[in-house]
Amino acid sequence: MQPLPPPSVVLGLLNRESASDDTTVALLLRRAAEAARHHTRGAGFTADGSGVEAEIAEVLVESVRRALMNPELSLVGDGDAFCLRPGSFADWSYTEYAVLERYRTGPLPAASAP
């Protein structure tokens, strides 16, 4: 496990002309982590959600980078990316979704086991 990625990781992948700042990126990373943790039922995250498997951290970084670079590609409607509206989330690529789905369908995390 590793800590959730900081905004600087995403900002380092954006072009210099990007208008994104630490606050915006941090918000999107939190939303993406919350959505991913919810989708995987906590698998791949520490019990308090502050740590994540490296593979999921990569999903978070790449999906936030893409949302910032191409906001018009998000299918969540007029709202911001990672809004968690039921039935409207489409901010992950098929590859990213496959990673999250592997965690979702795997064994439950130890903190959730009876």
mmCIF file of C-alpha atoms in Angstrom:
data_model
loop_
_atom_site.group_PDB
_atom_site.id
_atom_site.type_symbol
_atom_site.label_atom_id
_atom_site.label_comp_id
_atom_site.label_asym_id
_atom_site.label_seq_id
_atom_site.Cartn_x
_atom_site.Cartn_y
_atom_site.Cartn_z
ATOM 1 C CA MET A 1 0.000 0.000 0.000
ATOM 2 C CA GLN A 2 1.020 3.568 -0.589
ATOM 3 C CA PRO A 3 -0.490 6.948 0.309
ATOM 4 C CA LEU A 4 -3.077 8.412 -2.043
ATOM 5 C CA PRO A 5 -1.326 10.300 -4.839
ATOM 6 C CA PRO A 6 -0.734 14.009 -4.202
ATOM 7 C CA PRO A 7 -1.822 16.692 -6.711
ATOM 8 C CA SER A 8 1.812 17.251 -7.727
ATOM 9 C CA VAL A 9 1.871 13.841 -9.463
ATOM 10 C CA VAL A 10 -1.038 14.805 -11.726
ATOM 11 C CA LEU A 11 0.206 18.355 -12.247
ATOM 12 C CA GLY A 12 3.585 16.966 -13.344
ATOM 13 C CA LEU A 13 1.838 15.102 -16.168
ATOM 14 C CA LEU A 14 -0.070 18.140 -17.480
ATOM 15 C CA ASN A 15 1.254 20.591 -20.036
ATOM 16 C CA ARG A 16 2.492 23.915 -18.755
ATOM 17 C CA GLU A 17 -0.498 25.791 -20.177
ATOM 18 C CA SER A 18 -2.951 23.907 -17.980
ATOM 19 C CA ALA A 19 -4.992 26.185 -15.743
ATOM 20 C CA SER A 20 -5.263 23.491 -13.063
ATOM 21 C CA ASP A 21 -4.031 24.162 -9.554
ATOM 22 C CA ASP A 22 -3.350 22.057 -6.457
ATOM 23 C CA THR A 23 -6.814 22.701 -5.009
ATOM 24 C CA THR A 24 -8.669 21.606 -8.154
ATOM 25 C CA VAL A 25 -6.506 18.524 -8.616
ATOM 26 C CA ALA A 26 -6.767 17.577 -4.940
ATOM 27 C CA LEU A 27 -10.567 17.772 -5.142
ATOM 28 C CA LEU A 28 -10.666 15.582 -8.246
ATOM 29 C CA LEU A 29 -8.255 13.079 -6.701
ATOM 30 C CA ARG A 30 -10.454 12.846 -3.589
ATOM 31 C CA ARG A 31 -13.559 12.361 -5.725
ATOM 32 C CA ALA A 32 -11.829 9.764 -7.906
ATOM 33 C CA ALA A 33 -10.544 7.897 -4.826
ATOM 34 C CA GLU A 34 -13.988 7.958 -3.237
ATOM 35 C CA ALA A 35 -15.574 6.629 -6.428
ATOM 36 C CA ALA A 36 -12.919 3.928 -6.831
ATOM 37 C CA ARG A 37 -13.138 2.886 -3.182
ATOM 38 C CA HIS A 38 -16.913 2.695 -3.427
ATOM 39 C CA HIS A 39 -16.692 0.671 -6.650
ATOM 40 C CA THR A 40 -14.187 -1.831 -5.224
ATOM 41 C CA ARG A 41 -16.083 -2.046 -1.925
ATOM 42 C CA GLY A 42 -12.903 -0.950 -0.183
ATOM 43 C CA ALA A 43 -10.654 -3.586 -1.740
ATOM 44 C CA GLY A 44 -7.269 -2.107 -2.660
ATOM 45 C CA PHE A 45 -7.590 0.656 -0.044
ATOM 46 C CA THR A 46 -6.600 0.837 3.607
ATOM 47 C CA ALA A 47 -9.491 0.730 6.074
ATOM 48 C CA ASP A 48 -9.467 4.525 6.478
ATOM 49 C CA GLY A 49 -9.046 5.154 2.732
ATOM 50 C CA SER A 50 -5.750 7.011 3.126
ATOM 51 C CA GLY A 51 -3.699 4.289 1.443
ATOM 52 C CA VAL A 52 -4.128 2.514 -1.856
ATOM 53 C CA GLU A 53 -2.547 -0.223 -3.950
ATOM 54 C CA ALA A 54 -0.110 1.145 -6.560
ATOM 55 C CA GLU A 55 -2.247 -0.130 -9.423
ATOM 56 C CA ILE A 56 -5.292 1.804 -8.195
ATOM 57 C CA ALA A 57 -3.155 4.904 -7.543
ATOM 58 C CA GLU A 58 -2.201 4.812 -11.236
ATOM 59 C CA VAL A 59 -5.891 4.631 -12.176
ATOM 60 C CA LEU A 60 -6.622 7.677 -10.014
ATOM 61 C CA VAL A 61 -3.779 9.723 -11.476
ATOM 62 C CA GLU A 62 -4.506 8.854 -15.088
ATOM 63 C CA SER A 63 -8.258 9.372 -14.839
ATOM 64 C CA VAL A 64 -7.843 12.769 -13.168
ATOM 65 C CA ARG A 65 -5.205 13.791 -15.721
ATOM 66 C CA ARG A 66 -7.551 12.852 -18.541
ATOM 67 C CA ALA A 67 -10.506 14.672 -16.943
ATOM 68 C CA LEU A 68 -8.400 17.835 -16.699
ATOM 69 C CA MET A 69 -7.007 17.568 -20.225
ATOM 70 C CA ASN A 70 -10.317 16.683 -21.896
ATOM 71 C CA PRO A 71 -13.214 17.803 -19.699
ATOM 72 C CA GLU A 72 -15.630 17.596 -22.639
ATOM 73 C CA LEU A 73 -15.054 13.827 -22.845
ATOM 74 C CA SER A 74 -16.616 13.243 -19.439
ATOM 75 C CA LEU A 75 -20.110 11.826 -19.748
ATOM 76 C CA VAL A 76 -21.348 13.072 -16.386
ATOM 77 C CA GLY A 77 -23.330 15.871 -18.011
ATOM 78 C CA ASP A 78 -22.943 19.482 -17.023
ATOM 79 C CA GLY A 79 -21.338 18.707 -13.669
ATOM 80 C CA ASP A 80 -17.724 18.202 -12.737
ATOM 81 C CA ALA A 81 -15.881 14.932 -13.209
ATOM 82 C CA PHE A 82 -16.250 12.276 -10.500
ATOM 83 C CA CYS A 83 -19.584 13.567 -9.178
ATOM 84 C CA LEU A 84 -20.833 10.082 -8.235
ATOM 85 C CA ARG A 85 -24.291 10.551 -9.685
ATOM 86 C CA PRO A 86 -25.853 7.075 -9.985
ATOM 87 C CA GLY A 87 -25.863 5.699 -13.503
ATOM 88 C CA SER A 88 -23.846 8.550 -14.950
ATOM 89 C CA PHE A 89 -20.220 7.824 -13.988
ATOM 90 C CA ALA A 90 -18.030 7.442 -17.035
ATOM 91 C CA ASP A 91 -14.715 8.971 -16.005
ATOM 92 C CA TRP A 92 -12.688 5.755 -16.215
ATOM 93 C CA SER A 93 -11.340 4.181 -19.382
ATOM 94 C CA TYR A 94 -12.087 0.530 -20.088
ATOM 95 C CA THR A 95 -8.587 -0.400 -18.915
ATOM 96 C CA GLU A 96 -8.982 1.549 -15.671
ATOM 97 C CA TYR A 97 -12.406 0.060 -15.084
ATOM 98 C CA ALA A 98 -10.941 -3.438 -15.595
ATOM 99 C CA VAL A 99 -8.355 -2.776 -12.865
ATOM 100 C CA LEU A 100 -11.039 -1.609 -10.444
ATOM 101 C CA GLU A 101 -13.303 -4.502 -11.381
ATOM 102 C CA ARG A 102 -10.549 -7.004 -10.505
ATOM 103 C CA TYR A 103 -10.439 -5.576 -6.994
ATOM 104 C CA ARG A 104 -14.231 -5.467 -6.796
ATOM 105 C CA THR A 105 -14.648 -9.127 -7.688
ATOM 106 C CA GLY A 106 -11.716 -10.330 -5.582
ATOM 107 C CA PRO A 107 -11.867 -11.251 -1.907
ATOM 108 C CA LEU A 108 -13.266 -8.647 0.466
ATOM 109 C CA PRO A 109 -10.659 -6.537 2.275
ATOM 110 C CA ALA A 110 -9.638 -7.843 5.705
ATOM 111 C CA ALA A 111 -11.259 -4.860 7.459
ATOM 112 C CA SER A 112 -14.651 -5.801 5.948
ATOM 113 C CA ALA A 113 -14.496 -9.526 6.644
ATOM 114 C CA PRO A 114 -16.749 -10.795 9.478
#
